[in-house]
mmCIF file of C-alpha atoms and ligand atoms in Angstrom:
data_model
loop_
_atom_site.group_PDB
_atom_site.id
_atom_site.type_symbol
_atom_site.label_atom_id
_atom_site.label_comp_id
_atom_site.label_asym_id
_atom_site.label_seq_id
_atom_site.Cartn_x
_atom_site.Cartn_y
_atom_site.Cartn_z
ATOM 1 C CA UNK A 1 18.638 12.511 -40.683
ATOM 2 C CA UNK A 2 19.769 16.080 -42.361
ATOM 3 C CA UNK A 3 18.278 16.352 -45.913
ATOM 4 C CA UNK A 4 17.559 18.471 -48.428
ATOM 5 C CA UNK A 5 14.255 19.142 -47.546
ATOM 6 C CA UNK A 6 12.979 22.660 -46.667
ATOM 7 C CA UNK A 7 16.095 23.565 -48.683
ATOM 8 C CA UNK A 8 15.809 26.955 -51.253
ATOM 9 C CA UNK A 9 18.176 28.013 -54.110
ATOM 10 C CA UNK A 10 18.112 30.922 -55.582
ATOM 11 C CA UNK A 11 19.728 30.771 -58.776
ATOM 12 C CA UNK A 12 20.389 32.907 -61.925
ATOM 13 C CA UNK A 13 21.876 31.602 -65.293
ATOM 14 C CA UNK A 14 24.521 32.524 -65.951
ATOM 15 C CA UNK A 15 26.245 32.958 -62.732
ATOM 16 C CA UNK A 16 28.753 31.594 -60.110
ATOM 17 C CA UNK A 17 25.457 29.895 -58.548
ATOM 18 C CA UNK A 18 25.593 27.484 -61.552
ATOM 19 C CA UNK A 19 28.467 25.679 -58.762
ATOM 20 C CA UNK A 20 25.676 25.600 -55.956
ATOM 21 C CA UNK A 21 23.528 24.035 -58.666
ATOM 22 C CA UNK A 22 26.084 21.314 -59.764
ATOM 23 C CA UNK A 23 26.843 20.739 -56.019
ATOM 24 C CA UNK A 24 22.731 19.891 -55.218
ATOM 25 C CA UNK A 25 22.886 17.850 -58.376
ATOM 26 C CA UNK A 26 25.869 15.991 -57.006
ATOM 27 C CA UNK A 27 24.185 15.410 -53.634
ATOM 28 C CA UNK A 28 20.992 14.541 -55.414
ATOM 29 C CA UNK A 29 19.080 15.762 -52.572
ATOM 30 C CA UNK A 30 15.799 17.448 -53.143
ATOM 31 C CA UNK A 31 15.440 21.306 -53.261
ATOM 32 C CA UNK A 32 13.037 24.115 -54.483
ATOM 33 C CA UNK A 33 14.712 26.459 -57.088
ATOM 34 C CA UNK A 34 14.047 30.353 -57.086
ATOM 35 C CA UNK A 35 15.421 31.584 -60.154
ATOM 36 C CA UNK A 36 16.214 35.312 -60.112
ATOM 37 C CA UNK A 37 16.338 38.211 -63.343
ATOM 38 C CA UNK A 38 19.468 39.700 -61.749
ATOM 39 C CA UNK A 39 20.247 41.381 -64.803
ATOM 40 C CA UNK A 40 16.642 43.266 -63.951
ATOM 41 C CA UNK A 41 17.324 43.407 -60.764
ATOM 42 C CA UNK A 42 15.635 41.022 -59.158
ATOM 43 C CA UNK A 43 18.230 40.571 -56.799
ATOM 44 C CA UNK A 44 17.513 44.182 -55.535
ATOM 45 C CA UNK A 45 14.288 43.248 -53.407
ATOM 46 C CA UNK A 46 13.962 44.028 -49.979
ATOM 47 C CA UNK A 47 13.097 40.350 -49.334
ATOM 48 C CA UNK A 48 16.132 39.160 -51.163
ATOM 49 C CA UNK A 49 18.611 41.756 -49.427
ATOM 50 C CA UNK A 50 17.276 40.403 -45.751
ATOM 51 C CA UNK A 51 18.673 37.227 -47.189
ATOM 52 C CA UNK A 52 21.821 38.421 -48.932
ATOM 53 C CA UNK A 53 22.692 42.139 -47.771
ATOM 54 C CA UNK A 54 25.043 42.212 -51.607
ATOM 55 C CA UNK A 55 22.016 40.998 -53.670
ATOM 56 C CA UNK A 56 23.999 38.318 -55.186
ATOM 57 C CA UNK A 57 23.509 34.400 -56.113
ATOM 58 C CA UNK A 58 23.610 32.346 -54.827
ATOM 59 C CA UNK A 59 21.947 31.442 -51.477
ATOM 60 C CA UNK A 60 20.428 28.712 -50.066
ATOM 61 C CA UNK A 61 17.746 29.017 -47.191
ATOM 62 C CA UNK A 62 17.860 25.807 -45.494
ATOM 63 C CA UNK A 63 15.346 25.397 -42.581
ATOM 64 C CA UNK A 64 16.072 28.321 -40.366
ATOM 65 C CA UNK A 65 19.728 28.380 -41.825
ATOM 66 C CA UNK A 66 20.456 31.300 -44.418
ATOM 67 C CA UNK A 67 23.831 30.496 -46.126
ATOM 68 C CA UNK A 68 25.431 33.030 -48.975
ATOM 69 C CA UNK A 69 29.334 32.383 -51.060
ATOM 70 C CA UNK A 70 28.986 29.692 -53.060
ATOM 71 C CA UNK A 71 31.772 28.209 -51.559
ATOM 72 C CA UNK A 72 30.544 28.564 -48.438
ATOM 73 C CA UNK A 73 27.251 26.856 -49.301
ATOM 74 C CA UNK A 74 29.058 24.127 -50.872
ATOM 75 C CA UNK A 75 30.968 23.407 -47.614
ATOM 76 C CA UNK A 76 28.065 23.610 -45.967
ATOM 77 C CA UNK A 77 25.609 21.095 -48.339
ATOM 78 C CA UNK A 78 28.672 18.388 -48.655
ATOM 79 C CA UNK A 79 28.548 18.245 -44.334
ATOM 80 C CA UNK A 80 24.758 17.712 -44.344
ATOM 81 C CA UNK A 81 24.966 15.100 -46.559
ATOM 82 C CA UNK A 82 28.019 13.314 -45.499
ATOM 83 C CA UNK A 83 26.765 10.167 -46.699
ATOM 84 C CA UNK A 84 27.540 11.497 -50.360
ATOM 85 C CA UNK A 85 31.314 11.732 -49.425
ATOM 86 C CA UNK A 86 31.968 15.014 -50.808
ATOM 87 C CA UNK A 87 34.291 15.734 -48.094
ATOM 88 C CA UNK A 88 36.694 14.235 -45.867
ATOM 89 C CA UNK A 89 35.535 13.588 -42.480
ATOM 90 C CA UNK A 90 36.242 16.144 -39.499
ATOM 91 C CA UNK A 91 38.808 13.799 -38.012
ATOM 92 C CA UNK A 92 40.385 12.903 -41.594
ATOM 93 C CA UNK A 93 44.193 14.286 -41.939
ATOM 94 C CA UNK A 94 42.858 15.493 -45.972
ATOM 95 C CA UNK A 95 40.267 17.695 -44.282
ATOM 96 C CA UNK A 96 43.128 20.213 -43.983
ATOM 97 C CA UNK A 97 44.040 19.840 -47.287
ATOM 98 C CA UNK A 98 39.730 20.222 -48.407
ATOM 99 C CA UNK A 99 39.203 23.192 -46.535
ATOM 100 C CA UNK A 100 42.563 24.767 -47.796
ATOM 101 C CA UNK A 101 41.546 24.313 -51.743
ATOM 102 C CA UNK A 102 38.013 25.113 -50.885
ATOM 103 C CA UNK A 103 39.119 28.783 -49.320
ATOM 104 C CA UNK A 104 41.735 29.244 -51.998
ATOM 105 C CA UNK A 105 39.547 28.990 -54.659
ATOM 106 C CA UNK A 106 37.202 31.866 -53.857
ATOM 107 C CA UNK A 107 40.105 33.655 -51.562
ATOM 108 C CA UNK A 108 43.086 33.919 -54.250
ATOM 109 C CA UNK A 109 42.268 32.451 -57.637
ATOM 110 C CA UNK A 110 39.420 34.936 -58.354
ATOM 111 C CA UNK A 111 40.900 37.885 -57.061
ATOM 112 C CA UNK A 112 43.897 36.740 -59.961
ATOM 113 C CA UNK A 113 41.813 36.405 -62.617
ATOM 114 C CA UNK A 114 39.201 39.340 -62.070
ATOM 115 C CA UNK A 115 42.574 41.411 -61.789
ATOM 116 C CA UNK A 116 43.658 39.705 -65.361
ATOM 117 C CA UNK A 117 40.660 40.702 -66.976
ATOM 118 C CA UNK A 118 40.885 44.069 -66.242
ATOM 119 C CA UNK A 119 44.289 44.052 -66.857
ATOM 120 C CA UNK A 120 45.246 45.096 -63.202
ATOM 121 C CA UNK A 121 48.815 44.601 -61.791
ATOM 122 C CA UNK A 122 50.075 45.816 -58.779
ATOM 123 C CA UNK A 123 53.087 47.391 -57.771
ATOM 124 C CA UNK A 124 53.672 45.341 -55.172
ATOM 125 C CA UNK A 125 52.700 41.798 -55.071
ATOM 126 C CA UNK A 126 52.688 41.647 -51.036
ATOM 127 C CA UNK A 127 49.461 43.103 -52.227
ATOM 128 C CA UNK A 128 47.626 40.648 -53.895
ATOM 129 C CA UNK A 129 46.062 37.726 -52.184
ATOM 130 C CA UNK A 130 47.509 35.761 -54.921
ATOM 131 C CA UNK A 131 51.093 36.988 -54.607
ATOM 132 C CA UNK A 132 52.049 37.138 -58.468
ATOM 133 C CA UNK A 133 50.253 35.655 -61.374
ATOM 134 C CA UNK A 134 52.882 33.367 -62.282
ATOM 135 C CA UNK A 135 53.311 32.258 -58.764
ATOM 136 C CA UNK A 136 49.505 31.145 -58.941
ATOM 137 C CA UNK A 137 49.797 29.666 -62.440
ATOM 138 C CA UNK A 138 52.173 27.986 -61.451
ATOM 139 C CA UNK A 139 50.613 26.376 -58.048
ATOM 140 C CA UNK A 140 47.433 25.728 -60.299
ATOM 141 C CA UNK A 141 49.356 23.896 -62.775
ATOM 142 C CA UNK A 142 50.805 21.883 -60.235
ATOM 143 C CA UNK A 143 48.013 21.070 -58.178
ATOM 144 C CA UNK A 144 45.642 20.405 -61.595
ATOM 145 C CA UNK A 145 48.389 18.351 -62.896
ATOM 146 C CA UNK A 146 48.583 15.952 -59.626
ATOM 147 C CA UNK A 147 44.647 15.398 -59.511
ATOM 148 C CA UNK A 148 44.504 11.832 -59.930
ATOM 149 C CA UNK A 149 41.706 12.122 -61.174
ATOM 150 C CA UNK A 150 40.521 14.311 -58.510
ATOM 151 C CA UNK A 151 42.274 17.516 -56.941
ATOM 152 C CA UNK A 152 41.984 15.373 -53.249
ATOM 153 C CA UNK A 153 43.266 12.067 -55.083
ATOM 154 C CA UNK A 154 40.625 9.007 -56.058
ATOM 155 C CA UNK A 155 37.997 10.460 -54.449
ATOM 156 C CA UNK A 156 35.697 13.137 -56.021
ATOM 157 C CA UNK A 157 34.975 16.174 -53.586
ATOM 158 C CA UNK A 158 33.843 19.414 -53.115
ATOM 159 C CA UNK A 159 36.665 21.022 -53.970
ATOM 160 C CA UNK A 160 36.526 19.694 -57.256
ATOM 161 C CA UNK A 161 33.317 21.188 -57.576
ATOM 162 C CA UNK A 162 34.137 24.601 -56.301
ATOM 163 C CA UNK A 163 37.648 24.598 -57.722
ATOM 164 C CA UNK A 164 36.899 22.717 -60.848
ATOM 165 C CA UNK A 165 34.109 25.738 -61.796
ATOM 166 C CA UNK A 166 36.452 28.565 -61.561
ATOM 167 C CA UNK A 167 39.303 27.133 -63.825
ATOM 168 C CA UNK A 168 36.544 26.536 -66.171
ATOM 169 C CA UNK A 169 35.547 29.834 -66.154
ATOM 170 C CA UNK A 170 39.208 30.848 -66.649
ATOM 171 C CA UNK A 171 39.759 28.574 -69.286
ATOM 172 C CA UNK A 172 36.235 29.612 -70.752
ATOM 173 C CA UNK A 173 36.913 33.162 -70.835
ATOM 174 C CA UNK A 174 40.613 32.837 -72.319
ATOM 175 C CA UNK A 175 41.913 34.155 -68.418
ATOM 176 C CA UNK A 176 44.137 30.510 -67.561
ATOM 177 C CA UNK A 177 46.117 29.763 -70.504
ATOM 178 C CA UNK A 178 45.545 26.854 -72.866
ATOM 179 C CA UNK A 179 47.342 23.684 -71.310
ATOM 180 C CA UNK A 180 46.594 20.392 -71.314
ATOM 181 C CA UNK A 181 46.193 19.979 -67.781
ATOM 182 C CA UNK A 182 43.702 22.374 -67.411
ATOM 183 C CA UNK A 183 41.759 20.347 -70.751
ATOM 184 C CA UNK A 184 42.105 17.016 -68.830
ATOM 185 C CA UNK A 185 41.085 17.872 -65.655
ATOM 186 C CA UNK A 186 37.663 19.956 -67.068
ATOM 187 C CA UNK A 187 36.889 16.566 -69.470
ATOM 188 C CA UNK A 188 36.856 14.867 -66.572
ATOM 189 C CA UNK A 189 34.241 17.482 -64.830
ATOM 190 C CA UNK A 190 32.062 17.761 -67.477
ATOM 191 C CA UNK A 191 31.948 13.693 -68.015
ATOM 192 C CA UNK A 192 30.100 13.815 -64.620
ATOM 193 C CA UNK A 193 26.459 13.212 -64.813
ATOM 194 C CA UNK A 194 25.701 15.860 -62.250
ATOM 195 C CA UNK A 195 27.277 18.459 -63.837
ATOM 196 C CA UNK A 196 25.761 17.336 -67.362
ATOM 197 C CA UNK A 197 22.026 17.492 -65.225
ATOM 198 C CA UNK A 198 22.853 21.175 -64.149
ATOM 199 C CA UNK A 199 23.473 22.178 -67.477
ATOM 200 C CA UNK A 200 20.788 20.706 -69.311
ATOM 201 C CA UNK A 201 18.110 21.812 -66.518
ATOM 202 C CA UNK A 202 19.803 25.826 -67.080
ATOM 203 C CA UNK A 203 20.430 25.282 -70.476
ATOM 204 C CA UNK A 204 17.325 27.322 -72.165
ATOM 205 C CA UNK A 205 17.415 29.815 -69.368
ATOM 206 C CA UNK A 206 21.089 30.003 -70.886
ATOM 207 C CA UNK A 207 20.048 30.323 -73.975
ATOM 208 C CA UNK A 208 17.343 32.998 -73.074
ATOM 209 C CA UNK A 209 19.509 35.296 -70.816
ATOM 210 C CA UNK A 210 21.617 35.040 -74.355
ATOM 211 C CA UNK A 211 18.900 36.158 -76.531
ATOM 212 C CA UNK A 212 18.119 39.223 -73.814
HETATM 213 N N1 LIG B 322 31.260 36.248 -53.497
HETATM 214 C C1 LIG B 322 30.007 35.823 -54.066
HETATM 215 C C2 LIG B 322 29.887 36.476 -55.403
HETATM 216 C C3 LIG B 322 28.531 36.256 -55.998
HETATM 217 C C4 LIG B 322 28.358 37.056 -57.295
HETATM 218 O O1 LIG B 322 29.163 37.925 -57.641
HETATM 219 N N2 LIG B 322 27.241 36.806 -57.979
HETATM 220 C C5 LIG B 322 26.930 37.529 -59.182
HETATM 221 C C6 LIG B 322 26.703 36.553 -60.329
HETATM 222 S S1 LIG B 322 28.158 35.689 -60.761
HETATM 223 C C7 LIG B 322 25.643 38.317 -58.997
HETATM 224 O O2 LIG B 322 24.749 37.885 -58.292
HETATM 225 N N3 LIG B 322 25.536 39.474 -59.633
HETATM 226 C C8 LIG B 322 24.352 40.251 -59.634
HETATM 227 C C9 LIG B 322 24.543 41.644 -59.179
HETATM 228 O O3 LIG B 322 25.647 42.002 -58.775
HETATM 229 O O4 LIG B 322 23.557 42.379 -59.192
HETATM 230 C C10 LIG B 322 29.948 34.298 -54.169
HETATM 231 O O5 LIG B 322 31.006 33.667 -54.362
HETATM 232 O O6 LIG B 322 28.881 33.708 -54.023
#
């Protein structure tokens, strides 16, 4: 049976591998963590870059298997456990649906909001993954404001974990307006045991990276 055995995550707080970390606690499989200074560089080893050419977290070395993209290595945990149910089966009609939410979050949400932070706007908006900003609000709004409770309907899944942590982060940093959707669907995240775990078990290396 696939497990999480012989599975390492390397991890830094903050960072977008605080998903990966939610995702393992969600799975409650077992894994060994290998947190990483990236603000010192630690990310900059040759041992790390064999692993992850960009230097980045997070990555997961599973076995033989070397996966990098958070969203990638959440698609790839929630099919070795399928017993969890974090995603629709291969022959379920919604795993169209899963897969499209999955890509779109990494894909065309953060390209929107790294470009609203620095204040970017193109000319033409045949260039952006995204199209326009108020196009994606818009679709976001929508699709947040269907989840019932979940983006995929009753049942919890993968996207909600990969989706769910960027429009916190866009809420967090002030990037997604304040809307009541967005504050409904992100009580509902961080009621989740799991994701209470994660951030308990990174909360003082929170707190330290802080004080540095
Ligand atoms: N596309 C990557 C991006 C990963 C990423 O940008 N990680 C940042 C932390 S949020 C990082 O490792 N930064 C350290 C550095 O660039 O040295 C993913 O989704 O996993």
């Amino acid at each position: 049976m696939p497990s999480g055995r012989n599975l390492t995550f390397y991890h830094a707080v903050p960072s977008r591998s605080g998903t990966v970390h939610w995702m393992l606690h969600e799975l409650g499989i077992p894994f060994d963590v290998k947190l990483l200074d990236i603000r010192a560089g630690a990310g900059q080893t040759p041992e790390y870059l064999a692993l992850n050419p960009l230097g980045k977290v997070p990555t997961i070395v599973h076995g033989d298997t070397v996966v990098t993209e958070a969203a990638a290595i959440c698609c790839y945990l929630a099919d070795l456990v399928p017993a969890a149910g974090l995603a629709p089966a291969f022959d379920d009609p919604k795993r169209g649906e899963y897969l499209r939410w999955l890509f779109f979050s990494p894909s065309t949400i953060e390209p929107a909001l790294i470009d609203r932070a620095r204040q970017y706007e193109a000319e033409d908006s045949s260039q952006n993954s995204y199209r326009d900003w108020e196009t994606l609000l818009s679709i976001l709004i929508d699709v947040v404001g269907k989840s019932d409770p979940w983006l995929l309907g009753q049942n919890f899944t993968t996207v909600d974990i990969v989706m769910g942590s960027t429009i916190r982060f866009g809420c967090m940093f002030g990037l997604l307006p304040k809307d009541p959707v967005f504050d409904a669907y992100i009580a509902r995240i961080d009621a989740r045991p799991a994701y209470q775990r994660a951030q308990e078990i990174d909360a003082p290396h929170f707190a330290a990276a802080m004080a540095g």
